[in-house]
Tab-separated table of C-alpha atoms in Angstrom:
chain	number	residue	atom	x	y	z
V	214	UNK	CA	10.219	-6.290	-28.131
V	215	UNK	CA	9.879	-4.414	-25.018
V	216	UNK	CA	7.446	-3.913	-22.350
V	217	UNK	CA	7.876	-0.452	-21.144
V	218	UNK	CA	7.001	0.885	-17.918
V	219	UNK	CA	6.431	4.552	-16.381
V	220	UNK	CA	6.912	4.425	-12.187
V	221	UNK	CA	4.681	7.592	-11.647
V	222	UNK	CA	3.561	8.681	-8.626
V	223	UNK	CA	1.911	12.506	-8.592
V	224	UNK	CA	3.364	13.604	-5.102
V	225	UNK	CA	6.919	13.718	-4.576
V	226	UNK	CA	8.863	11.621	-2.216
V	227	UNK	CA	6.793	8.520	-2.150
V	228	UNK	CA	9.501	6.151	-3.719
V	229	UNK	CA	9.573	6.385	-7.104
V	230	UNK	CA	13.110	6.474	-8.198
V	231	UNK	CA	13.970	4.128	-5.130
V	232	UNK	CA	11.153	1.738	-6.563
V	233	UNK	CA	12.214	1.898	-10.560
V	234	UNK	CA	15.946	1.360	-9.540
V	235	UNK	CA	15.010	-1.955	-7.324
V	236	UNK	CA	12.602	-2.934	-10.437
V	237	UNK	CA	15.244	-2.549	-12.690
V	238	UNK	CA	17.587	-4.334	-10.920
V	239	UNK	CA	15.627	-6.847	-10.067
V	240	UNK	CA	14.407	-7.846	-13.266
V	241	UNK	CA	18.054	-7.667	-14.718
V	242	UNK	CA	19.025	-10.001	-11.472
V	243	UNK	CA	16.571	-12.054	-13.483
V	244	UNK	CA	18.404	-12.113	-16.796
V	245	UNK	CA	16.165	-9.779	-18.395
V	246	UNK	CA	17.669	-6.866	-20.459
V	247	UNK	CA	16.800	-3.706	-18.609
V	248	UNK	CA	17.343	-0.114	-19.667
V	249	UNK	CA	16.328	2.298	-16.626
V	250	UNK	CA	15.807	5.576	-17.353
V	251	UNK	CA	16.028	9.068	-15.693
V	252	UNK	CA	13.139	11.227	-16.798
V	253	UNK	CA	13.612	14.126	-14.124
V	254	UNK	CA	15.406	16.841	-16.321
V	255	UNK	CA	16.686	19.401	-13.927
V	256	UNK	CA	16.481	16.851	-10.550
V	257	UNK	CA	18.546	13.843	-11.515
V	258	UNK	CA	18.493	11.000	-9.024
V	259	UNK	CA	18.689	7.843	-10.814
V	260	UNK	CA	22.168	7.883	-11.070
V	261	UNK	CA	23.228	8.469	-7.497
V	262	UNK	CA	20.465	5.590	-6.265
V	263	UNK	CA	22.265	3.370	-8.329
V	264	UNK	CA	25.154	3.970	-7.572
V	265	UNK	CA	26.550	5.180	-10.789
V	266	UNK	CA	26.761	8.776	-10.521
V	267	UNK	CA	30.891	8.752	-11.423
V	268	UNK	CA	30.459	7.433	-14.460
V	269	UNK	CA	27.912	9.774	-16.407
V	270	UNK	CA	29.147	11.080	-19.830
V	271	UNK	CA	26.185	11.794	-22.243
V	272	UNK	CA	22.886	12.136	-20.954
V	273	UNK	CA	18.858	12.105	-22.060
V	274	UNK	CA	19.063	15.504	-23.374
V	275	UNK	CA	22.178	15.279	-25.308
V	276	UNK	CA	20.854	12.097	-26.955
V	277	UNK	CA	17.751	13.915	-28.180
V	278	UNK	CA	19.535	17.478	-29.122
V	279	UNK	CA	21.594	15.003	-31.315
V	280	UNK	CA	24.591	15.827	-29.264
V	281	UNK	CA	25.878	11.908	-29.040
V	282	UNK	CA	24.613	8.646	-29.959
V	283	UNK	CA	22.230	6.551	-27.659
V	284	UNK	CA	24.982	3.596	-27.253
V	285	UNK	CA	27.373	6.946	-25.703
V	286	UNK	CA	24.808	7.402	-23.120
V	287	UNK	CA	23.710	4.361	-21.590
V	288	UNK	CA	25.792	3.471	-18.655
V	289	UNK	CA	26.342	0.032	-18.304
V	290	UNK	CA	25.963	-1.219	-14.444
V	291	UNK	CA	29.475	-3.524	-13.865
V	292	UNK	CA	27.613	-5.444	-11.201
V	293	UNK	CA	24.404	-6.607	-13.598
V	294	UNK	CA	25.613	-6.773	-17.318
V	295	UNK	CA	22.515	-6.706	-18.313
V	296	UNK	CA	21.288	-3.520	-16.967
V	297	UNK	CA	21.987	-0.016	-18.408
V	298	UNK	CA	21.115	3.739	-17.290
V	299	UNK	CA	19.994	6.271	-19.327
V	300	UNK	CA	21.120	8.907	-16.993
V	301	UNK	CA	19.104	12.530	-17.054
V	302	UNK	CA	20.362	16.087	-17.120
V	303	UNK	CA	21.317	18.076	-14.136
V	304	UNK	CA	21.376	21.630	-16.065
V	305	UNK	CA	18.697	21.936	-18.178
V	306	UNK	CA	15.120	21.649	-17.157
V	307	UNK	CA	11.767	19.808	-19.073
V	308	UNK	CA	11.249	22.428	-21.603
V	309	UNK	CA	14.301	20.493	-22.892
V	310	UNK	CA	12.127	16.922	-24.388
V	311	UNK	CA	8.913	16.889	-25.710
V	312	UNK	CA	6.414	13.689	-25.282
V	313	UNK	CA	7.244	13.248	-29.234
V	314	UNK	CA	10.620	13.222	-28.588
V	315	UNK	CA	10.333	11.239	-26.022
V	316	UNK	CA	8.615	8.356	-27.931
V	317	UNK	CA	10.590	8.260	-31.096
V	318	UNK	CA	13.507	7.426	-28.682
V	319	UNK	CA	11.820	5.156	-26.571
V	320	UNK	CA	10.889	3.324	-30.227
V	321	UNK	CA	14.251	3.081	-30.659
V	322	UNK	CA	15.289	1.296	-27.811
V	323	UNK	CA	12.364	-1.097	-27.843
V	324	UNK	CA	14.338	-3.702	-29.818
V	325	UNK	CA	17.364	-4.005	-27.739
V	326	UNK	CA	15.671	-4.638	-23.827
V	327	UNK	CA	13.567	-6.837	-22.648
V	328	UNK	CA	12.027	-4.187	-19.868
V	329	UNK	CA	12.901	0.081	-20.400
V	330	UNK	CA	11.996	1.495	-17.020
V	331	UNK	CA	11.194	5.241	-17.021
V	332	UNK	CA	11.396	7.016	-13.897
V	333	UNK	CA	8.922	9.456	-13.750
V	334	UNK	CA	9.179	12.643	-11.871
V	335	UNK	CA	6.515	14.411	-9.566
V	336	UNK	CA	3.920	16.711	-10.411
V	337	UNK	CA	1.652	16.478	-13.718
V	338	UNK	CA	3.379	19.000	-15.992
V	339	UNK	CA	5.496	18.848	-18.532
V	340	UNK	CA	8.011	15.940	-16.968
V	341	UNK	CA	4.752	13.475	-16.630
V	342	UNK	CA	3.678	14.060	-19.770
V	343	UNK	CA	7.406	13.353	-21.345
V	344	UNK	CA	7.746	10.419	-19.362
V	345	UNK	CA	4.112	8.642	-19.697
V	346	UNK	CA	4.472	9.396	-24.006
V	347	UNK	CA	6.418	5.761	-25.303
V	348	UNK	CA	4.978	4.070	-21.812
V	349	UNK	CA	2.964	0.835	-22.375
V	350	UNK	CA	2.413	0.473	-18.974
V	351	UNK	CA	2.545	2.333	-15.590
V	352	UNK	CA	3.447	1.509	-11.939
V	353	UNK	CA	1.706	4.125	-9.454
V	354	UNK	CA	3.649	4.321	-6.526
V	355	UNK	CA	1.704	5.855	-3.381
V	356	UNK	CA	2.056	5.795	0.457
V	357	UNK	CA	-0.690	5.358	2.872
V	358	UNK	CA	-1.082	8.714	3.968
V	359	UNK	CA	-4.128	11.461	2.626
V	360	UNK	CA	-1.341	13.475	0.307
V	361	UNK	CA	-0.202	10.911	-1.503
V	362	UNK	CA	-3.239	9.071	-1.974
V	363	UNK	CA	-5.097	12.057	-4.071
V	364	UNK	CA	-2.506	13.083	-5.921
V	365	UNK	CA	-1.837	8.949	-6.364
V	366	UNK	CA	-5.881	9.347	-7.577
V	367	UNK	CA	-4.964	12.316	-10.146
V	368	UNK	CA	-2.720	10.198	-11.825
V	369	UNK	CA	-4.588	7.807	-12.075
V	370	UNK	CA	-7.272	9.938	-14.129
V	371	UNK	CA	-4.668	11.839	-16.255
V	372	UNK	CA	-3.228	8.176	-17.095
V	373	UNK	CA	-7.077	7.099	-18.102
V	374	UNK	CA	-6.782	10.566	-20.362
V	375	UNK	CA	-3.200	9.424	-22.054
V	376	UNK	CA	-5.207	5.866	-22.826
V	377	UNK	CA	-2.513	3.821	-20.382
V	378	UNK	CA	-4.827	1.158	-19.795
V	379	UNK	CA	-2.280	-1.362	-17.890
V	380	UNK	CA	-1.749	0.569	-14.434
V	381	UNK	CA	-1.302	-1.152	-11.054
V	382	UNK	CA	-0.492	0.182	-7.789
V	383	UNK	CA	2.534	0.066	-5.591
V	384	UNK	CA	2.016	0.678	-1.886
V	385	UNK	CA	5.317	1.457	0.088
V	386	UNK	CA	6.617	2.788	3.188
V	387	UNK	CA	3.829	1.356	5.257
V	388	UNK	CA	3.831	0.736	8.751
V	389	UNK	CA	2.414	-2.385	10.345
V	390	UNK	CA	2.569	-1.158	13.915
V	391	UNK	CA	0.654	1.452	12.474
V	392	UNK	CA	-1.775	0.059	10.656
V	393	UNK	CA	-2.328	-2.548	13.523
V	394	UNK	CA	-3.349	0.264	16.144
V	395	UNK	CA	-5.492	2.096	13.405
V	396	UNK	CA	-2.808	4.867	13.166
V	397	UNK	CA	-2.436	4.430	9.109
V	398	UNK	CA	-4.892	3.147	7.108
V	399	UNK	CA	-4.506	-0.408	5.478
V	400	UNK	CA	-3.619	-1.468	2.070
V	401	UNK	CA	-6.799	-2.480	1.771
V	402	UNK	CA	-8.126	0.767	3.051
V	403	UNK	CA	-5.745	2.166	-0.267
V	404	UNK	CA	-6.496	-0.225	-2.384
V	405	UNK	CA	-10.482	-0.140	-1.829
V	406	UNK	CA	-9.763	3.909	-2.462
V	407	UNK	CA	-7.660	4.297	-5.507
V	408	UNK	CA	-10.066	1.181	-6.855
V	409	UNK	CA	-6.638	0.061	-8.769
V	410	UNK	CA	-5.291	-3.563	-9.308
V	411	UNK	CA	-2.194	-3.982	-6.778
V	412	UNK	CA	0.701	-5.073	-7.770
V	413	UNK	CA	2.982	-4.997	-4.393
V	414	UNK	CA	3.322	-3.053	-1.437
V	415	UNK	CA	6.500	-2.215	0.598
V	416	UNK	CA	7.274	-1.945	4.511
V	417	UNK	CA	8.785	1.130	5.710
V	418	UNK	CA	12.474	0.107	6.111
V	419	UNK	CA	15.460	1.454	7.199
V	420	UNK	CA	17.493	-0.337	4.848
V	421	UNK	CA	16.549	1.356	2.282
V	422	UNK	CA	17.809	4.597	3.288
V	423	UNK	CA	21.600	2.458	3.571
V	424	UNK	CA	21.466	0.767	0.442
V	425	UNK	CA	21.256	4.390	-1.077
V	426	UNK	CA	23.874	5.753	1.181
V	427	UNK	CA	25.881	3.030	-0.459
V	428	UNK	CA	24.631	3.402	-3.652
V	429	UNK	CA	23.699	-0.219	-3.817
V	430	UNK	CA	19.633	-1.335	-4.608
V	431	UNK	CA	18.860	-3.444	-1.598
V	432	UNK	CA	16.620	-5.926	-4.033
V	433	UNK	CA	16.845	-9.590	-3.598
V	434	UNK	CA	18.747	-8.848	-0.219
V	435	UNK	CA	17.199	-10.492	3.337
V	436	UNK	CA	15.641	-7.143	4.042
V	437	UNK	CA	11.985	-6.819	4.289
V	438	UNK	CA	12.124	-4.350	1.541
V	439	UNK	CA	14.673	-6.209	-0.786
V	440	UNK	CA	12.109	-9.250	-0.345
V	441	UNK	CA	9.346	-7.279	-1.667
V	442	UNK	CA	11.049	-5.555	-4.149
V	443	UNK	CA	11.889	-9.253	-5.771
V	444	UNK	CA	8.156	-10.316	-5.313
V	445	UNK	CA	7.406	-7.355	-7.632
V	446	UNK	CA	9.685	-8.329	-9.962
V	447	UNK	CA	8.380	-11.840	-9.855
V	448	UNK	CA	4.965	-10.717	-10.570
V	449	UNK	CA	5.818	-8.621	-13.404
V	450	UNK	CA	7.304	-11.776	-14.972
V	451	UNK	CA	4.216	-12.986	-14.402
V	452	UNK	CA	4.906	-15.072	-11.338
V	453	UNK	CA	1.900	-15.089	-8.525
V	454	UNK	CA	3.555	-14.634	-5.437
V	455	UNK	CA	1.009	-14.089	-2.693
V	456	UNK	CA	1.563	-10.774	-0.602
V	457	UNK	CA	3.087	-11.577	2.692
V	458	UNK	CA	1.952	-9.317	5.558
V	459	UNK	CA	5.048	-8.661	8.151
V	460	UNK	CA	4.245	-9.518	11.589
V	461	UNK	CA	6.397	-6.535	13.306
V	462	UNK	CA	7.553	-8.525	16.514
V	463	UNK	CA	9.123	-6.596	19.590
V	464	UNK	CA	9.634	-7.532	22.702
V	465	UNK	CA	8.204	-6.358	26.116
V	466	UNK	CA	11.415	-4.557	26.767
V	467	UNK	CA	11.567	-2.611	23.333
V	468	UNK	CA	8.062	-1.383	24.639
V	469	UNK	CA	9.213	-0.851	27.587
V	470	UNK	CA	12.171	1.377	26.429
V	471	UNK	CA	9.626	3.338	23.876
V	472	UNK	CA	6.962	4.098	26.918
V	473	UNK	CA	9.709	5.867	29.250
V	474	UNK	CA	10.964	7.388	26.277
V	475	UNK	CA	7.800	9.095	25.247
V	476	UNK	CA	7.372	10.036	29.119
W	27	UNK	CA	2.485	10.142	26.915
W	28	UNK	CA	0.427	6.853	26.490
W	29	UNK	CA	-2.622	7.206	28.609
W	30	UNK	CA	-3.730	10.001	25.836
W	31	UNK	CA	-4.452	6.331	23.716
W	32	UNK	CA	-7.043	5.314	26.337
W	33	UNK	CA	-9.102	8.888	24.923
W	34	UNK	CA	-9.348	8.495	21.734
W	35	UNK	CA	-12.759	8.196	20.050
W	36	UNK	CA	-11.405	7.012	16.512
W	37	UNK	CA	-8.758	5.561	14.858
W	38	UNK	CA	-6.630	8.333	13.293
W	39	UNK	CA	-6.638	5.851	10.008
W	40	UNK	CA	-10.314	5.468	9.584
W	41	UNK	CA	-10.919	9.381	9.971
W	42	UNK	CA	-8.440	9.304	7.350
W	43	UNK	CA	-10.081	7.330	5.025
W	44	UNK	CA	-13.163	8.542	5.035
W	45	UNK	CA	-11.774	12.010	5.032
W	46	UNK	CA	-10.418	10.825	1.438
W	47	UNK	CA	-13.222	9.393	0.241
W	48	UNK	CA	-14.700	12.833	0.651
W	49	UNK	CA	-12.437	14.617	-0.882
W	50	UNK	CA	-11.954	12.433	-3.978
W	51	UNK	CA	-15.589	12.424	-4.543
W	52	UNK	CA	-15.495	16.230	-5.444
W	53	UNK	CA	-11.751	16.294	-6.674
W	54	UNK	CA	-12.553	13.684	-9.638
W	55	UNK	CA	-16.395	15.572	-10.278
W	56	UNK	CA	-14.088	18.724	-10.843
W	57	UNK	CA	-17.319	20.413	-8.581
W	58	UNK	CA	-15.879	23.340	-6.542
W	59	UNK	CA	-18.271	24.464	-3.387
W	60	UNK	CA	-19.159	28.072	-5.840
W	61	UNK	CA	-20.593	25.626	-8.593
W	62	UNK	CA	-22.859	23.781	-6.228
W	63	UNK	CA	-23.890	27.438	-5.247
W	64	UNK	CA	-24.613	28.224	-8.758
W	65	UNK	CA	-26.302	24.862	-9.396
W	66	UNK	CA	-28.315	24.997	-6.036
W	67	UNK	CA	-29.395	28.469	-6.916
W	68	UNK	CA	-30.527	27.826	-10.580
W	69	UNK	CA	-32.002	25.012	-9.662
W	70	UNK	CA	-34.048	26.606	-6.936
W	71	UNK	CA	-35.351	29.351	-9.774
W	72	UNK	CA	-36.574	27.030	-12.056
W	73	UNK	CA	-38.451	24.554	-9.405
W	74	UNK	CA	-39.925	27.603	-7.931
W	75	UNK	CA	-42.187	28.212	-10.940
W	76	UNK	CA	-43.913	25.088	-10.461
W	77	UNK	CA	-43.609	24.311	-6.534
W	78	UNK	CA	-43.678	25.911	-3.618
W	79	UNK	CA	-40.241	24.538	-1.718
W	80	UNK	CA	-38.875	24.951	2.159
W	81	UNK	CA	-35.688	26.912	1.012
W	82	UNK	CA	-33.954	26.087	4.280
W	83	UNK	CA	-34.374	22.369	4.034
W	84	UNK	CA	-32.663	22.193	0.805
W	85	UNK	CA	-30.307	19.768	0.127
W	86	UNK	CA	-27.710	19.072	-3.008
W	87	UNK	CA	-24.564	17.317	-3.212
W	88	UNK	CA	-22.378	15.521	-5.090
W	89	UNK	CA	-21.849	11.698	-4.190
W	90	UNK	CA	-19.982	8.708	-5.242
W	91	UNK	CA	-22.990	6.069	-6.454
W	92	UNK	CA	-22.043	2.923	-4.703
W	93	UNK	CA	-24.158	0.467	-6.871
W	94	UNK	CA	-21.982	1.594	-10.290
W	95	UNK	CA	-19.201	-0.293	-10.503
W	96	UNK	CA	-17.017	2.431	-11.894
W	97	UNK	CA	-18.427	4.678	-9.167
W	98	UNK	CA	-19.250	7.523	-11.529
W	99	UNK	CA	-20.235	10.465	-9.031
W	100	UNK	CA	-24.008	11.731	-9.129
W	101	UNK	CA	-25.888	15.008	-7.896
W	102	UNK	CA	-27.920	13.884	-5.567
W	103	UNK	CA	-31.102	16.513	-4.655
W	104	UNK	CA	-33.160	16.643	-1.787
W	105	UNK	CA	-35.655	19.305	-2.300
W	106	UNK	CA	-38.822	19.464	0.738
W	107	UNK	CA	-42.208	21.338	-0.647
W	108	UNK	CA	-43.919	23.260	1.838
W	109	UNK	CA	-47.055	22.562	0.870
W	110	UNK	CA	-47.635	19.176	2.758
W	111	UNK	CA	-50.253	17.552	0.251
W	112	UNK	CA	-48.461	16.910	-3.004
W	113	UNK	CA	-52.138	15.989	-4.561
W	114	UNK	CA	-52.375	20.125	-4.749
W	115	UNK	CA	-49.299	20.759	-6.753
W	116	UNK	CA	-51.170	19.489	-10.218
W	117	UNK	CA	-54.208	22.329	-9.007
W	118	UNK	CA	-51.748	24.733	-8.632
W	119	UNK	CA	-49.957	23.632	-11.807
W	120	UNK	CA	-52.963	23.884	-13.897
W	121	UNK	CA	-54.269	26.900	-12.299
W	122	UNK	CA	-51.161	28.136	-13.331
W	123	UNK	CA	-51.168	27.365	-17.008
């Protein structure tokens, strides 16, 4: 049986497709069965974070218009056996699913994974509501910056309305720099806030922005993202790994080279 | 340029935070600034029968309790009477009836 997760966000652009294709990975780096799936009809971007974009066939739409079978859909990722994409469509838009729909597939895939990851898209219409339907559980994703945080804090309420009790928060792209000279607010600040259980937070990294260039999730890697991104996974298999606060070290020159910059 | 850093009164992130704090206390009460016109103004009608109230000194607003633990928002009322000696508002009252 399956635990299934929505990685929802409200605003756009915070991380959440970044986030649910580290997850998934992640948990299949773990030996878990994971199905990841694309809920964004319209906006795919699932497939080309992972990396997998060539090798789309069937997608989420044809698979509930009875077009294919599931099994003709789901990519399988060659470098994780154990982790499969249920890519979206590019051409149609959300009209396409309904939150029944929605559920009766995500029913059927329950037996066969150990974790279905649904990537949710922005906003609170129609695409929310398809992807929170079959969710047991839901990841908010939010950065520390005003935007994010109330839209982060309408999700929240419209996930109280769908009764998704089990919600935790993400954190990501935060700055420590930042936070240390009171230029972004804290994930305690966020935390205290959004009055939501956390379950990891993220630095700002540029490696992220390679590893999808490359089309290759950076988790489990010696990045300061990849390292996070594994202690999420960690604690969603229900291992406590304390959060680790970066110490951003430069040297006098780098600050040196910034204040003649500015100048 | 650097020296601006020397200036500044507040920490960008606090203003931040309690700007959101703000905000989220009327976004999840779902109270727009008309309402607490129409609320201020009905309420004023109906205490006005009884009291006798400083109109400019009136206060309402919607606030996050902090001793709930859910923080369910309350309206919160501060209403001054004019007449300093509350000990007359039961004369009043009954001359009224």
């Amino acid at each position: 049986m399956s635990e299934v997760f929505v990685i929802t966000s409200g605003k756009g652009g915070v991380g959440k497709t970044t986030t649910s294709a580290n997850i998934g990975t992640g948990l299949a780096m773990m030996n878990k069965k994971v199905i990841l799936i694309d809920t964004d009809i319209g906006l795919r971007n699932l497939d080309v974070v992972m990396g997998l974009e060539n090798r789309i066939v069937y997608n989420l739409v044809d698979i509930i218009e009875g077009s294919c079978r599931i099994k003709q859909a789901l990519i399988r990722d060659m470098r994780y056996p154990n982790l499969y994409l249920l890519p979206s469509a590019q051409t149609k838009d959300k009209s396409a699913v309904s939150p029944e729909q929605m559920k009766k597939l995500i029913d059927q895939l329950r037996m066969d994974f150990d974790y279905i990851i649904l990537d949710c898209p922005a906003g609170i219409e129609q695409g929310f509501k398809n992807a929170v339907a079959g969710a047991d559980r839901a990841l908010v994703v939010t950065t520390p910056e005003v935007s994010a945080i109330r839209d982060a804090d309408r999700i929240i309420g419209l996930l109280k309305e769908y009764r998704l009790n089990r919600v935790q928060l993400i954190v990501n792209r935060l700055r420590y720099d930042m936070i240390r000279r009171g230029d972004m607010m804290s994930v305690d600040d966020v935390v205290d806030i959004l009055n939501l259980e956390l379950i990891g937070t993220i630095p700002d990294d540029e490696s992220v922005v390679i590893s999808t260039n490359q089309g290759e999730p950076l988790v489990g890697s010696n990045t300061m993202a990849g390292q996070a991104y594994r202690d999420i996974c960690q604690r969603i298999l229900g291992n406590n790994v304390p959060v680790i606060t970066y110490k951003c070290k430069r040297g006098v020159r780098y600050r040196l080279q910034n204040l003649f910059g500015r100048v | 340029m650097k020296f601006w850093r020397f200036f500044h009164r507040r920490a960008s992130g606090n203003i931040a935070r309690d700007r959101l704090r703000a905000v989220l206390v009327s976004d999840r009460a779902c109270c727009s600034p008309a309402l607490l016109e129409n609320i201020r103004n009905d309420l004023l009608t109906v205490l006005t029968k009884y009291v006798e109230v400083d109109t400019e000194k009136i206060d309402i607003e919607i606030i996050q309790a902090v001793d709930t633990a859910d923080g369910v928002p309350s309206l919160v009322a501060r209403i001054p009477f004019r007449d300093a000696r509350p000990l007359r508002l039961q004369e009043k009252y009954d001359k009224a009836i």
